[in-house]
Tab-separated table of C-alpha atoms in Angstrom:
chain	number	residue	atom	x	y	z
A	1	MET	CA	91.785	102.307	108.969
A	2	GLY	CA	92.335	99.181	107.039
A	3	GLY	CA	95.391	100.687	105.411
A	4	VAL	CA	96.929	101.314	108.744
A	5	VAL	CA	96.242	97.626	109.826
A	6	ALA	CA	97.795	96.404	106.538
A	7	ARG	CA	100.930	98.410	107.098
A	8	ALA	CA	101.054	97.368	110.641
A	9	ALA	CA	101.113	93.733	109.685
A	10	PHE	CA	104.634	94.351	108.270
A	11	THR	CA	105.821	95.059	111.941
A	12	LEU	CA	104.597	91.720	113.356
A	13	PRO	CA	107.020	88.990	114.147
A	14	SER	CA	104.901	86.567	112.069
A	15	TYR	CA	105.202	88.683	108.900
A	16	ILE	CA	107.066	86.907	106.177
A	17	PRO	CA	109.355	89.255	104.225
A	18	GLY	CA	108.449	89.662	100.563
A	19	SER	CA	105.012	88.045	101.035
A	20	VAL	CA	103.165	91.412	100.346
A	21	GLN	CA	104.468	93.779	97.697
A	22	ALA	CA	101.652	96.150	97.181
A	23	ILE	CA	99.202	97.863	99.432
A	24	PHE	CA	96.264	99.926	97.995
A	25	THR	CA	94.380	102.113	100.340
A	26	MET	CA	91.260	104.282	99.975
A	27	SER	CA	90.610	107.108	102.464
A	28	THR	CA	93.062	105.725	105.013
A	29	PRO	CA	94.413	108.242	107.639
A	30	HIS	CA	98.053	107.136	107.328
A	31	ASN	CA	99.648	109.958	109.258
A	32	ASN	CA	97.409	110.610	112.152
A	33	PRO	CA	94.351	109.029	113.643
A	34	THR	CA	91.296	111.115	112.827
A	35	ALA	CA	90.319	111.273	116.537
A	36	SER	CA	93.084	110.841	119.266
A	37	LEU	CA	90.841	109.488	122.103
A	38	GLU	CA	93.454	107.118	123.394
A	39	ARG	CA	97.158	107.433	123.576
A	40	HIS	CA	97.465	103.731	122.469
A	41	VAL	CA	96.198	104.667	119.083
A	42	ASN	CA	98.829	107.397	118.715
A	43	ASP	CA	101.474	104.986	119.828
A	44	VAL	CA	100.474	102.469	117.079
A	45	TYR	CA	100.590	105.102	114.383
A	46	ASP	CA	104.013	106.439	115.674
A	47	SER	CA	105.353	102.824	115.774
A	48	VAL	CA	104.052	101.862	112.333
A	49	ASN	CA	105.099	105.116	110.573
A	50	ARG	CA	108.622	104.908	112.183
A	51	PHE	CA	108.926	101.330	111.017
A	52	TRP	CA	107.983	102.278	107.477
A	53	ARG	CA	110.370	105.214	107.131
A	54	ARG	CA	113.188	103.146	108.503
A	55	ALA	CA	112.310	100.100	106.375
A	56	PHE	CA	112.626	102.092	103.173
A	57	SER	CA	115.857	103.639	104.254
A	58	ASN	CA	117.385	100.229	105.053
A	59	GLY	CA	115.941	98.471	101.924
A	60	THR	CA	113.619	96.121	103.820
A	61	LEU	CA	110.547	97.401	101.839
A	62	SER	CA	112.372	98.369	98.610
A	63	ASP	CA	110.070	96.381	96.472
A	64	VAL	CA	106.749	97.327	98.169
A	65	SER	CA	104.464	99.820	96.545
A	66	LEU	CA	101.993	101.912	98.672
A	67	VAL	CA	99.077	103.673	97.025
A	68	SER	CA	96.822	106.028	98.768
A	69	ILE	CA	93.646	107.355	97.203
A	70	ALA	CA	91.814	110.145	99.215
A	71	GLY	CA	88.174	111.162	98.728
A	72	GLY	CA	88.824	114.937	98.666
A	73	ASN	CA	86.422	117.631	100.029
A	74	LEU	CA	83.308	115.402	100.336
A	75	ASP	CA	84.952	113.037	102.628
A	76	ALA	CA	83.925	114.586	105.969
A	77	MET	CA	85.464	111.673	108.016
A	78	ILE	CA	89.143	111.672	106.751
A	79	ASN	CA	91.129	114.881	106.113
A	80	SER	CA	92.807	114.197	102.834
A	81	ASP	CA	96.129	115.495	104.301
A	82	TYR	CA	96.189	112.467	106.558
A	83	THR	CA	96.160	110.170	103.546
A	84	TYR	CA	99.420	111.355	102.194
A	85	VAL	CA	102.199	108.711	102.047
A	86	GLY	CA	104.930	110.590	100.365
A	87	ASP	CA	106.612	111.324	103.705
A	88	MET	CA	106.905	107.645	104.692
A	89	ALA	CA	107.901	106.152	101.432
A	90	PRO	CA	110.177	107.379	98.644
A	91	GLU	CA	108.533	108.569	95.352
A	92	ARG	CA	109.689	105.397	93.612
A	93	ASN	CA	107.522	103.365	95.900
A	94	ALA	CA	104.694	105.773	96.787
A	95	LEU	CA	101.668	107.230	95.141
A	96	SER	CA	99.086	109.589	96.854
A	97	ILE	CA	96.283	111.020	94.874
A	98	LEU	CA	92.889	112.608	95.502
A	99	SER	CA	89.868	111.139	93.789
A	100	THR	CA	89.413	114.487	91.884
A	101	GLY	CA	92.727	113.825	90.239
A	102	VAL	CA	92.158	110.271	89.180
A	103	ASN	CA	91.883	110.022	85.500
A	104	ASP	CA	88.229	109.366	84.397
A	105	VAL	CA	86.926	109.806	87.994
A	106	TRP	CA	87.219	113.568	88.429
A	107	LEU	CA	85.013	113.670	91.576
A	108	SER	CA	85.324	114.291	95.207
A	109	VAL	CA	83.707	111.293	97.052
A	110	ASP	CA	82.525	110.897	100.505
A	111	HIS	CA	84.151	108.275	102.809
A	112	GLN	CA	81.881	105.393	101.947
A	113	SER	CA	81.322	106.139	98.280
A	114	VAL	CA	85.048	105.935	97.625
A	115	LEU	CA	84.629	102.228	97.623
A	116	TRP	CA	81.595	101.882	95.415
A	117	CYS	CA	81.819	104.892	93.166
A	118	TYR	CA	81.322	103.348	89.745
A	119	GLN	CA	84.182	105.249	88.047
A	120	MET	CA	86.504	104.668	90.925
A	121	SER	CA	85.692	100.904	91.124
A	122	ARG	CA	86.205	100.529	87.389
A	123	LYS	CA	89.601	102.305	87.510
A	124	PHE	CA	90.754	100.287	90.520
A	125	ALA	CA	89.737	96.978	88.832
A	126	ALA	CA	91.717	97.991	85.758
A	127	LEU	CA	94.629	98.948	87.870
A	128	LEU	CA	94.577	95.423	89.602
A	129	LEU	CA	94.265	93.601	86.340
A	130	GLN	CA	97.207	95.424	84.738
A	131	VAL	CA	99.674	95.005	87.730
A	132	LEU	CA	98.936	91.351	88.307
A	133	ASP	CA	101.158	89.002	86.466
A	134	ALA	CA	100.598	85.308	87.400
A	135	ARG	CA	103.781	84.142	85.443
A	136	ARG	CA	106.006	85.683	88.201
A	137	PRO	CA	106.542	84.185	91.635
A	138	SER	CA	105.379	87.386	93.159
A	139	GLN	CA	102.262	87.491	90.897
A	140	LEU	CA	102.834	91.184	90.318
A	141	LEU	CA	104.854	93.337	87.982
A	142	PRO	CA	108.261	94.368	89.211
A	143	LEU	CA	108.115	97.614	91.378
A	144	ASP	CA	109.039	100.071	88.641
A	145	GLU	CA	106.643	98.659	86.090
A	146	ARG	CA	103.890	98.430	88.610
A	147	MET	CA	104.323	102.005	89.563
A	148	GLY	CA	104.442	103.140	85.887
A	149	VAL	CA	100.997	101.377	85.344
A	150	MET	CA	99.655	102.818	88.381
A	151	ARG	CA	100.714	106.330	87.600
A	152	ARG	CA	99.594	106.023	84.045
A	153	LEU	CA	96.084	104.800	85.019
A	154	LEU	CA	95.633	107.052	87.960
A	155	TYR	CA	97.080	110.412	87.016
A	156	SER	CA	95.349	112.546	84.566
A	157	SER	CA	97.105	113.333	81.372
A	158	LEU	CA	97.345	117.040	82.610
A	159	ASP	CA	99.901	115.780	85.132
A	160	ASP	CA	102.177	114.585	82.194
A	161	GLY	CA	102.272	118.179	80.804
A	162	PHE	CA	103.165	119.561	84.254
A	163	ALA	CA	105.949	116.909	84.683
A	164	ALA	CA	107.389	117.694	81.366
A	165	ARG	CA	107.472	121.503	82.115
A	166	ARG	CA	109.152	120.822	85.521
A	167	GLU	CA	111.892	118.900	83.767
A	168	GLN	CA	112.535	121.719	81.372
A	169	ILE	CA	113.026	124.418	84.072
A	170	PRO	CA	116.578	124.886	84.754
């Protein structure tokens, strides 16, 4: 649930706007807790998700990128549907993908191995190195460039063909 905690940080009074511009999560249940044992947990989810939806609408988070990678069928702890972030952030800022769709990974991974899977860790390290830019005050590429790099590195080349065909449909 580290991704939920990272997103919750934006709601705190001590958060400094603009201090975080990218959140990368792996197997984080963004939409719902995996087990609703206490109402307080549901309240935290509701509050954080409401803040994020509103903050993108009013421009507060317009430069923040949110990436969610789900383990897929082998992750018995987190339902991959819960990792989807496209309903809380616009497409320009959000990317949700299953590990089976990650270019050069192609594997469903269990909850723990999403962090240490060799192919996933190499892909994630390459992604970080390419979106970092120490010459800028933010130390990251601008949002559109950053998201372009992430989509190019994570999405398979098959997705390019589907996207091109979608654009051609009248």
